[in-house]
Tab-separated table of C-alpha atoms in Angstrom:
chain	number	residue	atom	x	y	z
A	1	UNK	CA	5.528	14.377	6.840
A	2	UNK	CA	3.312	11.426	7.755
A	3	UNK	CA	0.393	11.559	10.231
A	4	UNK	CA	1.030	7.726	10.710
A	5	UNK	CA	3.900	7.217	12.798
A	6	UNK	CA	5.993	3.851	13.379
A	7	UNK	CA	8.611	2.729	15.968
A	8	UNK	CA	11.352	2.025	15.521
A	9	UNK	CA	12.122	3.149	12.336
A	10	UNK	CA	14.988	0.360	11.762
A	11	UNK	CA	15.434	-3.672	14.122
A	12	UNK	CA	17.497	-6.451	13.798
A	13	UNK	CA	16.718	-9.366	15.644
A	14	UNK	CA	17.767	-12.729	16.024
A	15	UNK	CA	15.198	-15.713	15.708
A	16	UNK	CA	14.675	-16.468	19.498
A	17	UNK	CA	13.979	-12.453	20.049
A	18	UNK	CA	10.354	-11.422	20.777
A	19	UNK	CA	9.930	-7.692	20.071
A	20	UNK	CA	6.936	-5.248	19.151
A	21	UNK	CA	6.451	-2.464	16.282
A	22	UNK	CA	4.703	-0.136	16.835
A	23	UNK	CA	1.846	2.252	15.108
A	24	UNK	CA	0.115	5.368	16.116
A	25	UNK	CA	-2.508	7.585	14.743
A	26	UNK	CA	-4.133	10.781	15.628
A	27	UNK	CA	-7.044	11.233	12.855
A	28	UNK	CA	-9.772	9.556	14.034
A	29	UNK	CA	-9.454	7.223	12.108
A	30	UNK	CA	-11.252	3.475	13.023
A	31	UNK	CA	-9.182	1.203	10.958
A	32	UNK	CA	-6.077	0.035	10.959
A	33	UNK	CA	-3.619	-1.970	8.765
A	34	UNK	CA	-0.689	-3.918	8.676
A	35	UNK	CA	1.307	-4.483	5.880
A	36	UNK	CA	4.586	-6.580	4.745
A	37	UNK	CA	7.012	-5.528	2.167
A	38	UNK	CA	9.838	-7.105	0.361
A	39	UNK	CA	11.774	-5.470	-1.897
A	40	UNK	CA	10.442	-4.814	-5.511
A	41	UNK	CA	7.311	-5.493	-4.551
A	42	UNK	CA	4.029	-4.584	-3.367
A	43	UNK	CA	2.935	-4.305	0.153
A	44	UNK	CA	0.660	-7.366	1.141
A	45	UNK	CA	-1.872	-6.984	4.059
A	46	UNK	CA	-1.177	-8.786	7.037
A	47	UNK	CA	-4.006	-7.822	9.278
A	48	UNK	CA	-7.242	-5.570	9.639
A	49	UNK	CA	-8.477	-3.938	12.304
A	50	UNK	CA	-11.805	-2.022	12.318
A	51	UNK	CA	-13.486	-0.428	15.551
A	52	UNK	CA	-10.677	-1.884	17.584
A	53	UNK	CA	-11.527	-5.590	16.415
A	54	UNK	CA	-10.025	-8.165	14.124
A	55	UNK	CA	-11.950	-7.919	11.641
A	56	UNK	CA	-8.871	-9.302	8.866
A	57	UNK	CA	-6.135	-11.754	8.913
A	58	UNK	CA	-4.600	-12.807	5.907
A	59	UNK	CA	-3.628	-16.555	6.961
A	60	UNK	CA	-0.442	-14.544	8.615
A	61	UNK	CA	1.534	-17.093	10.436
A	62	UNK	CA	0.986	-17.023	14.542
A	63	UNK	CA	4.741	-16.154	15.312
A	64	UNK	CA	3.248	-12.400	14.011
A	65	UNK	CA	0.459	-11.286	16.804
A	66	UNK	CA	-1.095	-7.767	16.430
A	67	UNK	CA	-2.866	-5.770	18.618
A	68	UNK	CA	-5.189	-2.720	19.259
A	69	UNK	CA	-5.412	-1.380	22.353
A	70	UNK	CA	-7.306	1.330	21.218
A	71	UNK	CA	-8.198	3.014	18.504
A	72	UNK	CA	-5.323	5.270	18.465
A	73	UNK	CA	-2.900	2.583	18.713
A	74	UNK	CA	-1.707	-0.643	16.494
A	75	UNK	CA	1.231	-3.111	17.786
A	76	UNK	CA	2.877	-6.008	15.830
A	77	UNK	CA	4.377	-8.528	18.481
A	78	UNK	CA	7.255	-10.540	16.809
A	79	UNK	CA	8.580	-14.180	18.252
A	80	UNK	CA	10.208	-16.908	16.971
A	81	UNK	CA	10.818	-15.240	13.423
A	82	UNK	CA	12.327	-16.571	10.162
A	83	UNK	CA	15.262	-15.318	7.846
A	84	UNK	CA	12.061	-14.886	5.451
A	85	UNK	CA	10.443	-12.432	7.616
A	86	UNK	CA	12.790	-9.597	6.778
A	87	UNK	CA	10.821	-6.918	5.070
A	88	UNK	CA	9.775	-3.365	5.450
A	89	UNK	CA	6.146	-3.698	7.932
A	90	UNK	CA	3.932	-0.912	7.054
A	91	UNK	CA	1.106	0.403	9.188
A	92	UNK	CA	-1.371	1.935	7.380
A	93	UNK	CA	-5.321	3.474	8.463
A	94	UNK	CA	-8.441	4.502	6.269
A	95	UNK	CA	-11.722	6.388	8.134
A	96	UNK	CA	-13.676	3.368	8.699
A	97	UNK	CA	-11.882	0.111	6.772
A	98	UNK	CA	-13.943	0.592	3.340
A	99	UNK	CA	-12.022	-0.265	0.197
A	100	UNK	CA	-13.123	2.903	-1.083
A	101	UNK	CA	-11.454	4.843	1.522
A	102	UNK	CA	-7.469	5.801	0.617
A	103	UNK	CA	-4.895	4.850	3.172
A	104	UNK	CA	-2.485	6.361	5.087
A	105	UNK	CA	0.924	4.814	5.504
A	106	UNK	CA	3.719	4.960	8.059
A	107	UNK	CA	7.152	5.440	7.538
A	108	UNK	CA	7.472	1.660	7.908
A	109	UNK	CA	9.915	-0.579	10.206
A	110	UNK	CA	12.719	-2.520	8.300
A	111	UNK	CA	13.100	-5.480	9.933
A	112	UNK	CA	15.841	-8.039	9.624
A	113	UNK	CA	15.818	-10.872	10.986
A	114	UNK	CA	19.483	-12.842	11.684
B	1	UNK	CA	-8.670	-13.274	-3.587
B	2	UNK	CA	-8.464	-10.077	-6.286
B	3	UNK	CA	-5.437	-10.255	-8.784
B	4	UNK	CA	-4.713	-6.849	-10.100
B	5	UNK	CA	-1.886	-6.953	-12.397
B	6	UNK	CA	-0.079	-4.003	-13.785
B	7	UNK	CA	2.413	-3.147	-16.907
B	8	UNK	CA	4.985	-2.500	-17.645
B	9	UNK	CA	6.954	-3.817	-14.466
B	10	UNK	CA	9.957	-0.857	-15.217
B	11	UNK	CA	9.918	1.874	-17.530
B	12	UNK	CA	12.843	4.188	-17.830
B	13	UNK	CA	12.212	7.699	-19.969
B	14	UNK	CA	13.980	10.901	-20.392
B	15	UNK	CA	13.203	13.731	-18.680
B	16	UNK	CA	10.653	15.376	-20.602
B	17	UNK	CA	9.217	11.793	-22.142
B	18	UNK	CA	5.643	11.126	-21.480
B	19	UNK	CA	4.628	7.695	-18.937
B	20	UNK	CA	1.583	5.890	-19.013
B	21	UNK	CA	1.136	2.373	-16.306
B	22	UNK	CA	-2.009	-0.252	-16.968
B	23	UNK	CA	-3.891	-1.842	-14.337
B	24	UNK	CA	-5.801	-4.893	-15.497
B	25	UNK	CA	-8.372	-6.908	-13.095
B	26	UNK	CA	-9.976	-10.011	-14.080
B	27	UNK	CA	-13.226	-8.901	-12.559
B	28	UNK	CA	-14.997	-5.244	-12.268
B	29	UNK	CA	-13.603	-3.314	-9.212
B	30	UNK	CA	-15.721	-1.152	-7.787
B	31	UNK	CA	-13.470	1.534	-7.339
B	32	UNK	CA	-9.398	1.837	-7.925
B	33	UNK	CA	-7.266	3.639	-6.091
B	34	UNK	CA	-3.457	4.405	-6.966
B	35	UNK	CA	-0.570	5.417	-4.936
B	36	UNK	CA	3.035	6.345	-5.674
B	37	UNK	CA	5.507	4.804	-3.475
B	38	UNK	CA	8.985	7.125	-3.566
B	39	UNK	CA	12.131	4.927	-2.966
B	40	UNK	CA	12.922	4.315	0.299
B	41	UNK	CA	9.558	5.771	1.134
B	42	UNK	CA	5.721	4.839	1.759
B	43	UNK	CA	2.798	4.542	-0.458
B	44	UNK	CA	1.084	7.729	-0.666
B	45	UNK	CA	-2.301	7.732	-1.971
B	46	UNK	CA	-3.037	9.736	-5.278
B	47	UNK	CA	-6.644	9.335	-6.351
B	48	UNK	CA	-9.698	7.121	-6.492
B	49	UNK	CA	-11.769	6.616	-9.347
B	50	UNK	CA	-15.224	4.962	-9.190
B	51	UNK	CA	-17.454	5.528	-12.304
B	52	UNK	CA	-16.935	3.592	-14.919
B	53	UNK	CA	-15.276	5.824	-18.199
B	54	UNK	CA	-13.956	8.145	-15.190
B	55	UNK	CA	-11.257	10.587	-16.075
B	56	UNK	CA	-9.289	12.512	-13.215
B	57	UNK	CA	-6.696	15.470	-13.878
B	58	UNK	CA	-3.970	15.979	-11.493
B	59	UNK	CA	-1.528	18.511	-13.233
B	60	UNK	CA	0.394	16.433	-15.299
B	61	UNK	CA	-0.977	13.406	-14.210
B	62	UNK	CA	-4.557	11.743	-15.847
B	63	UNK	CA	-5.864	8.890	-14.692
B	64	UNK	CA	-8.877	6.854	-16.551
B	65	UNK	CA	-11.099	3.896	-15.498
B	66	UNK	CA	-12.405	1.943	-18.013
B	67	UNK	CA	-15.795	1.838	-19.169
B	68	UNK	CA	-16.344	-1.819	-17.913
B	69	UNK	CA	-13.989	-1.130	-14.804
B	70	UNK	CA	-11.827	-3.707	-15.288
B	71	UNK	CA	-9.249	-1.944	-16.223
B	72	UNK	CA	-7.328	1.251	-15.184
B	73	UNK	CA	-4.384	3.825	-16.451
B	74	UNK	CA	-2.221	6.570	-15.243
B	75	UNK	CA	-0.345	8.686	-17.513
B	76	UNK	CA	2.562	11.351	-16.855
B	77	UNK	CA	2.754	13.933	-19.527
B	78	UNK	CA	6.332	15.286	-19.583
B	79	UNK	CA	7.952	13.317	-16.712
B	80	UNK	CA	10.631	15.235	-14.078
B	81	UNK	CA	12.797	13.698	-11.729
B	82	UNK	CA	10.349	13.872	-9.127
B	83	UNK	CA	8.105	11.584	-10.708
B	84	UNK	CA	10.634	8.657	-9.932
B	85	UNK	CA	8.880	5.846	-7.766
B	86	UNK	CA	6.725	2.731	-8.047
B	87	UNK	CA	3.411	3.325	-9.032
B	88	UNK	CA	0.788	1.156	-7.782
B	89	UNK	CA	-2.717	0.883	-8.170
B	90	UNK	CA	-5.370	-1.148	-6.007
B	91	UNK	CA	-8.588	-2.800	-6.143
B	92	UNK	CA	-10.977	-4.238	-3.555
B	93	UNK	CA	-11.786	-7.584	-3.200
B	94	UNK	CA	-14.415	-9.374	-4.817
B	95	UNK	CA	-15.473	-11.435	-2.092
B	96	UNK	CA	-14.701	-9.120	1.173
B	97	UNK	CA	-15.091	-5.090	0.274
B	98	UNK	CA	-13.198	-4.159	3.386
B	99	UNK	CA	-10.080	-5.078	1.984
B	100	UNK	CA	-7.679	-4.091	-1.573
B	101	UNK	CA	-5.088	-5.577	-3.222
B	102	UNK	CA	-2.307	-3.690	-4.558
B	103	UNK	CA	-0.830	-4.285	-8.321
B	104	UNK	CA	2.602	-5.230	-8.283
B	105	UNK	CA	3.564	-2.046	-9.405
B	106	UNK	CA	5.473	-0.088	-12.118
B	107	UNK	CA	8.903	1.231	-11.378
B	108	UNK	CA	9.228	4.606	-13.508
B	109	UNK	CA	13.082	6.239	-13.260
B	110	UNK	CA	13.860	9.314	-14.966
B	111	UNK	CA	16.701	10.015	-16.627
B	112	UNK	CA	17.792	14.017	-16.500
């Protein structure tokens, strides 16, 4: 069982598409993550979000736009995305956004991209 | 950014074998985490370890950080089927603490 949940669990969506994923959490926690995975290897952080704010973005293209509309809640919103961009999207959150905090993860959303 | 690198990549034992995975940093981390990612699954975190020489027990798993924390290990003594997964550790940043880096992971199967 994961307290992190993610919707939808599975999407395929063509390049013109413009879709959202989803991410909720009911810990109290004040950070959030978002996370990209292709296969064999490790997930790479996408964005940070710490007391509802911005406070990370890892040079992640603008066709990817997250959001926090509040604590509880993380969304990815998808447009205009490449063949490349299929991957497993993890959401993840920590207490307070401190490396030395562990991290909870989501079930994911595999994405695929036609 | 941090580069944590990890070895082996794969590792394949028998049931019963014993499993150990390196994590090497080029600078000192101030703490390491790892987590165990099943396949198909998510990472799930294990441990942290933040003194330097640290050595955590969790049943058959031990996990050390080195005296200059640079370096990190996790060992498996007497592996079982449900120790199949990617093992990764991470390590913060040097420049921005609010944000790790995972190692690229070891893949350990077990053969029964």
């Amino acid at each position: 069982d994961t307290e992190v949940t993610q919707t939808p669990k599975h999407l395929v969506m063509g390049m013109t598409n413009k879709k959202s994923l989803k991410c909720e959490q009911h810990m109290g926690h004040r950070a959030m993550y978002w996370y990209k995975q292709k296969a064999k290897k490790p997930p790479e952080l996408m964005f940070v979000y710490s007391y509802e704010k911005l406070s990370i973005n890892e040079s992640v293209p603008s066709r990817f736009s997250p959001e926090c509309p509040n604590s509880s809640l993380l969304n990815l919103h998808l447009h205009a995305l490449q063949p490349e961009d299929s991957a497993l999207y993890l959401c993840a959150s920590s207490q307070t956004g401190n490396s030395n905090q562990p991290q909870h993860f989501g079930d994911g959303t595999r994405l695929s991209i036609l | 950014g941090q580069q944590v690198m990890q070895i082996p990549q794969y590792q394949h034992v028998q049931e019963g074998e014993d499993f150990t995975t390196y994590c090497n940093s080029s600078t000192t981390l101030s703490n390491i985490q790892w987590y165990k990612q099943r396949p198909g699954g998510h990472p799930v975190f294990l441990i942290q370890l933040v003194k330097s020489g640290e050595v955590k027990k969790q049943k058959r798993l031990t996990f050390q950080f080195g005296e200059a924390k640079k370096n990190s290990s996790l060992h498996i003594t007497a592996t079982q089927t449900t120790d199949v997964g990617t093992y990764f550790c991470a390590g913060p940043d040097r420049d921005n603490f609010n944000k790790f880096y995972f190692g690229s992971g070891t893949k350990l199967n077990v053969k029964p």
